[in-house]
Short mmCIF file of C-alpha atoms in Angstrom, two decimals:
data_model
loop_
_atom_site.label_atom_id
_atom_site.label_comp_id
_atom_site.label_asym_id
_atom_site.label_seq_id
_atom_site.Cartn_x
_atom_site.Cartn_y
_atom_site.Cartn_z
CA MET A 11 0.00 0.00 0.00
CA ASP A 12 2.83 2.38 0.85
CA LEU A 13 4.44 1.46 -2.48
CA ALA A 14 1.29 2.44 -4.35
CA GLU A 15 1.06 5.76 -2.49
CA ARG A 16 4.68 6.80 -2.88
CA GLY A 17 6.05 4.70 -5.71
CA SER A 18 9.50 6.14 -6.31
CA ARG A 19 12.10 4.12 -8.19
CA ARG A 20 13.95 3.50 -4.94
CA ARG A 21 10.84 2.04 -3.34
CA TYR A 22 10.14 -0.24 -6.29
CA ALA A 23 13.77 -1.40 -6.21
CA ALA A 24 13.40 -2.16 -2.50
CA TYR A 25 10.19 -4.06 -3.25
CA GLY A 26 11.94 -6.13 -5.93
CA ALA A 27 14.84 -6.89 -3.59
CA GLY A 28 12.40 -7.98 -0.89
CA ILE A 29 10.58 -10.31 -3.27
CA ALA A 30 13.90 -11.78 -4.41
CA LEU A 31 14.92 -12.46 -0.81
CA LEU A 32 11.52 -14.03 -0.21
CA GLY A 33 12.01 -16.34 -3.20
CA LEU A 34 15.48 -17.32 -2.00
CA VAL A 35 14.02 -18.32 1.34
CA HIS A 36 11.22 -20.35 -0.27
CA LEU A 37 10.57 -20.53 -4.00
CA PHE A 38 6.85 -21.14 -3.64
CA ALA A 39 6.54 -17.86 -1.76
CA LEU A 40 6.87 -16.20 -5.18
CA LEU A 41 3.21 -17.15 -5.65
CA VAL A 42 2.50 -13.88 -3.88
CA LEU A 43 3.31 -12.09 -7.16
CA PRO A 44 0.03 -13.04 -8.91
CA ALA A 45 -1.77 -11.86 -5.79
CA HIS A 46 0.01 -8.50 -5.89
CA LEU A 47 -0.83 -8.12 -9.58
CA ALA A 48 -4.50 -8.83 -8.86
CA THR A 49 -4.41 -6.25 -6.06
CA LEU A 50 -3.07 -3.59 -8.41
CA LEU A 51 -5.70 -4.43 -11.02
CA LEU A 52 -8.54 -4.36 -8.47
CA ALA A 53 -7.27 -1.00 -7.22
CA ARG A 54 -7.34 0.29 -10.80
CA SER A 55 -3.70 1.26 -10.69
CA THR A 56 -2.34 3.46 -13.45
CA ARG A 57 -0.32 2.08 -16.33
CA PRO A 58 2.92 3.70 -15.14
CA MET A 59 2.44 2.04 -11.75
CA LEU A 60 1.80 -1.35 -13.39
CA ARG A 61 4.90 -0.95 -15.56
CA ARG A 62 7.08 -0.11 -12.57
CA TRP A 63 5.67 -3.03 -10.59
CA SER A 64 6.18 -5.41 -13.53
CA ALA A 65 9.81 -4.32 -13.85
CA ALA A 66 10.44 -4.84 -10.12
CA ALA A 67 8.73 -8.25 -10.12
CA ALA A 68 10.57 -9.39 -13.25
CA GLY A 69 13.88 -8.29 -11.75
CA ALA A 70 13.15 -10.33 -8.62
CA VAL A 71 12.33 -13.43 -10.66
CA VAL A 72 15.50 -13.01 -12.75
CA ALA A 73 17.54 -12.68 -9.55
CA VAL A 74 16.08 -15.94 -8.24
CA SER A 75 16.27 -17.74 -11.61
CA PRO A 76 19.50 -19.68 -10.80
CA LEU A 77 17.76 -21.20 -7.79
CA ILE A 78 14.68 -21.93 -9.92
CA ALA A 79 16.88 -23.72 -12.47
CA LEU A 80 18.52 -25.77 -9.71
CA ALA A 81 15.11 -26.65 -8.26
CA VAL A 82 13.94 -27.92 -11.65
CA THR A 83 16.80 -30.45 -11.68
CA GLN A 84 15.69 -31.72 -8.27
CA ARG A 85 11.95 -31.93 -8.93
CA ASN A 86 12.09 -35.69 -8.38
CA ALA A 87 12.14 -34.82 -4.67
CA LEU A 88 8.42 -34.06 -5.08
CA ASP A 89 7.56 -37.40 -6.70
CA TRP A 90 5.65 -38.36 -3.58
CA LEU A 91 3.04 -35.67 -4.27
CA THR A 92 -0.19 -36.61 -6.03
CA ARG A 93 -2.70 -34.60 -8.03
CA PRO A 94 -4.77 -32.55 -5.52
CA GLY A 95 -8.55 -32.52 -5.47
CA TRP A 96 -11.40 -30.84 -3.63
CA ARG A 97 -10.49 -32.62 -0.41
CA ASP A 98 -7.08 -30.95 -0.46
CA ALA A 99 -8.72 -27.53 -0.77
CA LEU A 100 -11.03 -28.34 2.14
CA TYR A 101 -8.13 -29.64 4.21
CA LEU A 102 -6.21 -26.42 3.51
CA ALA A 103 -9.13 -24.38 4.85
CA GLU A 104 -9.24 -26.58 7.95
CA ALA A 105 -5.48 -26.29 8.42
CA PHE A 106 -5.67 -22.49 8.21
CA THR A 107 -8.62 -22.06 10.57
CA GLY A 108 -8.18 -24.87 13.09
CA PRO A 109 -11.00 -26.78 14.85
CA PRO A 110 -14.63 -25.98 13.93
CA ILE A 111 -15.36 -23.61 16.83
CA ALA A 112 -12.23 -21.59 16.09
CA ALA A 113 -13.12 -21.63 12.39
CA TYR A 114 -16.54 -20.15 13.15
CA LEU A 115 -15.00 -17.35 15.20
CA LEU A 116 -12.39 -16.61 12.58
CA GLY A 117 -14.94 -16.80 9.79
CA ALA A 118 -17.23 -14.37 11.57
CA ALA A 119 -14.40 -11.92 12.21
CA MET A 120 -13.23 -12.16 8.59
CA ALA A 121 -16.76 -11.65 7.27
CA VAL A 122 -17.16 -8.51 9.37
CA GLY A 123 -13.78 -7.30 8.19
CA LEU A 124 -14.72 -7.86 4.54
CA LEU A 125 -18.10 -6.16 4.84
CA THR A 126 -17.01 -3.16 6.88
CA ALA A 127 -13.49 -2.46 5.63
CA ARG A 128 -13.06 1.11 4.46
CA ARG A 129 -10.67 2.05 1.71
CA ARG A 130 -7.99 4.42 2.88
CA GLY A 131 -5.46 5.34 0.26
CA PRO A 132 -5.07 3.88 -3.23
CA ILE A 133 -5.47 0.24 -2.13
CA GLY A 134 -8.18 -1.02 0.20
CA LEU A 135 -8.02 -3.95 2.60
CA ARG A 136 -10.24 -6.17 0.44
CA ALA A 137 -8.11 -5.60 -2.68
CA LEU A 138 -4.98 -6.43 -0.69
CA ALA A 139 -6.06 -9.35 1.52
CA VAL A 140 -8.48 -11.35 -0.66
CA PRO A 141 -6.07 -12.03 -3.57
CA TRP A 142 -3.28 -12.68 -1.07
CA LEU A 143 -5.41 -15.24 0.72
CA LEU A 144 -6.87 -17.03 -2.30
CA LEU A 145 -4.59 -16.75 -5.33
CA PRO A 146 -1.38 -18.52 -4.20
CA ALA A 147 -3.27 -21.68 -3.27
CA THR A 148 -5.51 -21.48 -6.33
CA VAL A 149 -2.59 -21.11 -8.74
CA LEU A 150 -0.66 -23.98 -7.15
CA LEU A 151 -3.73 -26.25 -7.10
CA LEU A 152 -4.39 -25.58 -10.78
CA VAL A 153 -0.76 -26.10 -11.85
CA SER A 154 -0.68 -29.32 -9.83
CA GLN A 155 -3.42 -30.78 -12.01
CA PHE A 156 -0.73 -31.13 -14.71
CA HIS A 157 2.36 -31.69 -12.53
CA PRO A 158 1.81 -32.20 -8.80
CA PHE A 159 3.58 -29.51 -6.79
CA TYR A 160 0.95 -28.85 -4.16
CA THR A 161 1.19 -29.39 -0.45
CA ASN A 162 -0.47 -27.08 2.05
CA ARG A 163 2.74 -25.84 3.67
CA TYR A 164 3.80 -24.32 0.33
CA VAL A 165 1.03 -21.72 0.60
CA ILE A 166 1.35 -20.93 4.30
CA GLY A 167 2.50 -17.45 3.27
CA SER A 168 -1.19 -16.58 2.76
CA LEU A 169 -1.96 -16.85 6.47
CA PRO A 170 -1.16 -13.16 7.22
CA ALA A 171 -3.95 -12.17 4.81
CA MET A 172 -6.44 -14.13 6.89
CA ALA A 173 -5.10 -12.46 10.02
CA LEU A 174 -5.55 -9.02 8.44
CA LEU A 175 -9.19 -9.70 7.60
CA ALA A 176 -9.93 -11.12 11.05
CA ALA A 177 -8.18 -8.19 12.74
CA ALA A 178 -10.23 -5.75 10.66
CA GLY A 179 -13.40 -7.47 11.87
CA LEU A 180 -12.31 -7.41 15.52
CA ALA A 181 -11.43 -3.73 15.20
CA ARG A 182 -15.11 -2.98 14.50
CA LEU A 183 -16.09 -4.15 17.98
CA PRO A 184 -16.66 -1.56 20.72
CA HIS A 185 -13.60 -0.33 22.58
CA ARG A 186 -11.60 -3.22 24.11
CA THR A 187 -14.40 -5.76 23.72
CA TRP A 188 -12.16 -7.49 21.15
CA ILE A 189 -10.20 -8.91 24.08
CA ALA A 190 -12.98 -11.45 24.82
CA PRO A 191 -12.89 -13.23 21.42
CA LEU A 192 -9.08 -13.25 21.48
CA VAL A 193 -9.08 -14.93 24.90
CA ALA A 194 -11.73 -17.41 23.70
CA MET A 195 -9.62 -18.20 20.64
CA ALA A 196 -6.54 -18.79 22.78
CA VAL A 197 -8.44 -21.14 25.09
CA LEU A 198 -9.88 -23.08 22.15
CA LEU A 199 -6.59 -23.44 20.32
CA ALA A 200 -4.30 -24.22 23.27
CA PRO A 201 -5.21 -27.96 23.40
CA LEU A 202 -4.64 -28.27 19.63
CA HIS A 203 -1.30 -26.49 19.95
CA VAL A 204 -0.17 -28.95 22.63
CA GLU A 205 -1.57 -32.00 20.80
CA GLN A 206 0.28 -31.21 17.55
CA ARG A 207 3.58 -31.17 19.42
CA ARG A 208 3.24 -34.52 21.11
CA PRO A 209 5.96 -36.94 19.89
CA GLU A 210 3.44 -39.57 18.81
CA ASN A 211 1.92 -37.09 16.37
CA TRP A 212 5.16 -36.42 14.53
CA TRP A 213 5.29 -37.97 11.07
CA ASP A 214 8.61 -39.73 11.75
CA ASP A 215 10.00 -41.36 14.88
CA LEU A 216 13.70 -40.47 14.88
CA ARG A 217 14.22 -41.68 18.43
CA GLY A 218 12.67 -45.06 17.67
CA ALA A 219 14.90 -45.54 14.62
CA ALA A 220 17.99 -44.55 16.61
CA ALA A 221 17.06 -47.04 19.36
CA ILE A 222 16.89 -49.88 16.81
CA VAL A 223 20.32 -48.99 15.45
CA GLU A 224 21.77 -48.85 18.97
CA ARG A 225 20.29 -52.25 19.84
CA GLU A 226 20.84 -54.18 16.60
CA ALA A 227 23.93 -52.70 14.96
CA ARG A 228 27.49 -53.88 15.53
CA PRO A 229 30.65 -51.77 15.62
CA GLY A 230 32.07 -51.51 12.11
CA ASP A 231 28.71 -51.95 10.35
CA ALA A 232 28.21 -49.64 7.37
CA ILE A 233 25.14 -47.46 6.97
CA LEU A 234 23.50 -45.80 3.97
CA PHE A 235 20.80 -43.13 3.92
CA LEU A 236 18.12 -42.94 1.26
CA THR A 237 17.89 -40.04 0.58
CA ALA A 238 20.88 -38.13 1.95
CA ASP A 239 18.71 -35.83 4.09
CA ARG A 240 17.73 -38.90 6.14
CA ARG A 241 21.17 -38.47 7.67
CA SER A 242 19.43 -36.04 10.02
CA VAL A 243 18.51 -39.05 12.19
CA ALA A 244 22.19 -39.71 12.88
CA GLU A 245 22.81 -36.01 13.40
CA ALA A 246 20.02 -35.86 15.98
CA TYR A 247 21.17 -39.01 17.84
CA PRO A 248 24.95 -39.27 17.29
CA ASP A 249 25.57 -41.57 20.30
CA GLU A 250 23.30 -44.29 18.92
CA PHE A 251 25.07 -44.20 15.53
CA ARG A 252 28.59 -44.08 16.93
CA GLY A 253 30.69 -46.97 15.64
CA LEU A 254 28.87 -47.20 12.30
CA ARG A 255 30.65 -46.26 9.06
CA ASP A 256 28.72 -43.74 7.00
CA ILE A 257 30.13 -45.29 3.88
CA ALA A 258 28.76 -42.84 1.29
CA LEU A 259 29.60 -39.66 3.18
CA ARG A 260 32.24 -37.36 1.73
CA ARG A 261 31.56 -34.18 3.73
CA THR A 262 29.48 -33.99 6.90
CA PRO A 263 26.32 -31.88 7.05
CA ALA A 264 28.19 -29.38 9.22
CA GLN A 265 30.94 -29.09 6.62
CA ALA A 266 28.50 -28.91 3.70
CA GLY A 267 26.17 -26.47 5.43
CA ASP A 268 23.02 -28.54 4.85
CA PHE A 269 21.06 -31.45 6.34
CA GLY A 270 22.39 -34.26 4.16
CA GLY A 271 26.09 -33.56 3.70
CA THR A 272 27.96 -34.33 0.48
CA GLU A 273 28.19 -37.91 -0.77
CA PHE A 274 30.67 -39.63 -3.08
CA GLU A 275 29.96 -40.21 -6.75
CA PRO A 276 27.91 -43.37 -7.59
CA ALA A 277 30.95 -45.33 -8.77
CA GLU A 278 32.86 -44.61 -5.56
CA ILE A 279 29.85 -45.56 -3.43
CA GLY A 280 29.67 -48.89 -5.26
CA ARG A 281 33.38 -49.50 -4.80
CA ARG A 282 33.18 -48.81 -1.07
CA LEU A 283 30.18 -51.08 -0.64
CA THR A 284 31.79 -54.00 -2.45
CA GLY A 285 35.04 -53.73 -0.52
CA SER A 286 36.06 -56.73 1.53
CA ALA A 287 35.69 -54.79 4.81
CA THR A 288 31.96 -54.30 4.27
CA ALA A 289 30.01 -57.33 5.47
CA ARG A 290 26.92 -55.74 7.02
CA VAL A 291 25.14 -52.66 5.69
CA TRP A 292 22.17 -50.79 7.17
CA LEU A 293 19.84 -48.88 4.87
CA LEU A 294 17.78 -46.13 6.49
CA GLU A 295 14.99 -44.69 4.34
CA GLY A 296 11.48 -43.32 4.47
CA PRO A 297 8.32 -45.43 4.67
CA TRP A 298 8.19 -45.71 0.88
CA ARG A 299 10.79 -45.56 -1.87
CA MET A 300 10.33 -43.09 -4.71
CA SER A 301 9.98 -44.58 -8.16
CA SER A 302 12.73 -42.33 -9.52
CA LEU A 303 16.01 -42.01 -7.65
CA VAL A 304 19.01 -39.81 -8.31
CA PRO A 305 22.10 -41.74 -9.54
CA ARG A 306 23.74 -41.81 -6.10
CA ASP A 307 20.68 -43.35 -4.46
CA ARG A 308 20.13 -45.73 -7.36
CA ALA A 309 23.74 -46.93 -6.98
CA LYS A 310 23.14 -47.71 -3.30
CA VAL A 311 20.06 -49.81 -4.06
CA ASP A 312 21.62 -51.59 -7.05
CA VAL A 313 24.78 -52.65 -5.19
CA LEU A 314 22.82 -53.88 -2.19
CA GLN A 315 20.54 -55.94 -4.41
CA ARG A 316 23.43 -57.48 -6.38
CA HIS A 317 25.97 -58.20 -3.65
CA PHE A 318 24.00 -58.53 -0.40
CA GLN A 319 21.03 -60.39 1.04
CA GLN A 320 18.39 -58.70 3.16
CA ALA A 321 18.62 -60.10 6.68
CA GLY A 322 15.99 -58.07 8.51
CA VAL A 323 13.64 -55.12 8.32
CA TRP A 324 12.47 -52.87 11.15
CA ARG A 325 9.84 -50.19 10.75
CA VAL A 326 8.91 -47.27 12.95
CA ARG A 327 6.66 -44.37 12.13
CA GLY A 328 7.96 -42.74 8.95
CA ILE A 329 11.24 -44.70 8.78
CA THR A 330 12.30 -48.11 7.47
CA LEU A 331 15.58 -49.74 8.55
CA SER A 332 16.90 -52.70 6.53
CA LEU A 333 19.94 -54.82 7.33
CA PHE A 334 21.88 -56.35 4.42
CA GLN A 335 24.62 -59.00 4.80
CA ARG A 336 26.93 -60.83 2.47
CA GLU A 337 26.14 -64.51 2.12
CA ALA A 338 29.49 -65.53 3.63
CA ALA A 339 28.88 -63.29 6.65
CA ARG A 340 25.57 -64.82 7.72
CA PRO A 341 26.34 -67.56 10.29
CA GLU A 342 23.13 -66.89 12.16
CA LYS A 343 19.69 -65.56 11.47
CA VAL A 344 19.33 -61.95 12.49
CA GLY A 345 15.62 -62.02 13.22
CA PRO A 346 12.20 -62.17 11.64
CA PRO A 347 12.13 -61.02 8.03
CA VAL A 348 9.96 -58.06 8.92
CA GLN A 349 9.49 -56.41 12.29
CA HIS A 350 7.27 -53.52 13.26
CA GLN A 351 7.80 -51.10 16.08
CA ARG A 352 4.87 -49.57 17.88
CA HIS A 353 4.99 -47.45 20.98
CA GLY A 354 8.70 -48.11 21.38
CA ARG A 355 8.51 -51.93 21.31
CA VAL A 356 9.39 -54.28 18.49
CA SER A 357 7.08 -57.18 17.75
CA SER A 358 6.69 -59.60 14.91
CA PRO A 359 3.57 -59.22 12.75
#
């Protein structure tokens, strides 16, 4: 709004730099650009203003384009996503508003804000907040009908728009009476806030996986991670993984400045796995294996399948641990072919 009121070149340059930084933090946050364009069109902005905005937005996209190009080469990381439908849109609304009672309160406040908002300056609240709230999710849902990119956390940047509308509705209440609905909202949402942070509600059980490794692994065993970012389990519980050889690791996550570290080339990973010193190999991966794997991960799977036999499988929430042994190194049976862990205990199916 301030940009529309006093749109000097310096301000548009600052806007473009801010959008570029936003895109560097999270590429999907650039979906705010269609919302900003819709806002300018709804506010009947002048052609010079639209030209200056277009130049600033284009400059931001160009600045982020190297990251966009890199992301395109890694799009297989989203192979687990499926084409979204109406249920995904409904779930997004539920995720934004919370439990039904809270949703009713928020909906009422937003409705009042929409109906009573007064335009002050060149851009009104409705023209700013409504496109911001609706367009990022709509664009991503539509694009995902052709190539699935949608998950609700990619459009979480629209939440402030909902807060603006709700705040505008609360501001219409008599002096200080807005405190009551805010207190009611806090009381209603506190149990949900606590429930979402309970360990059993996390999508993966890192502690359970680390406990299996500590109990079942032997000093000198090798371990592989599929994909590399699964190495975060070992980073979170280093004591349980001490004594295992991270056979594919070239640079640690701390050295590489990321969650997965840097791994050797596929040929080197294969050579290390087939070396005479490697008799037992653990494979730690997610609950399902993507149909398309990058060459490094494909090399891990191929070598294990050709040169090793699977000796046991343990599953906890969100993580699968498999033990592979060479035929000559299997004097005893490790355990049941498949084991499942629930509530911290391992039991056969």
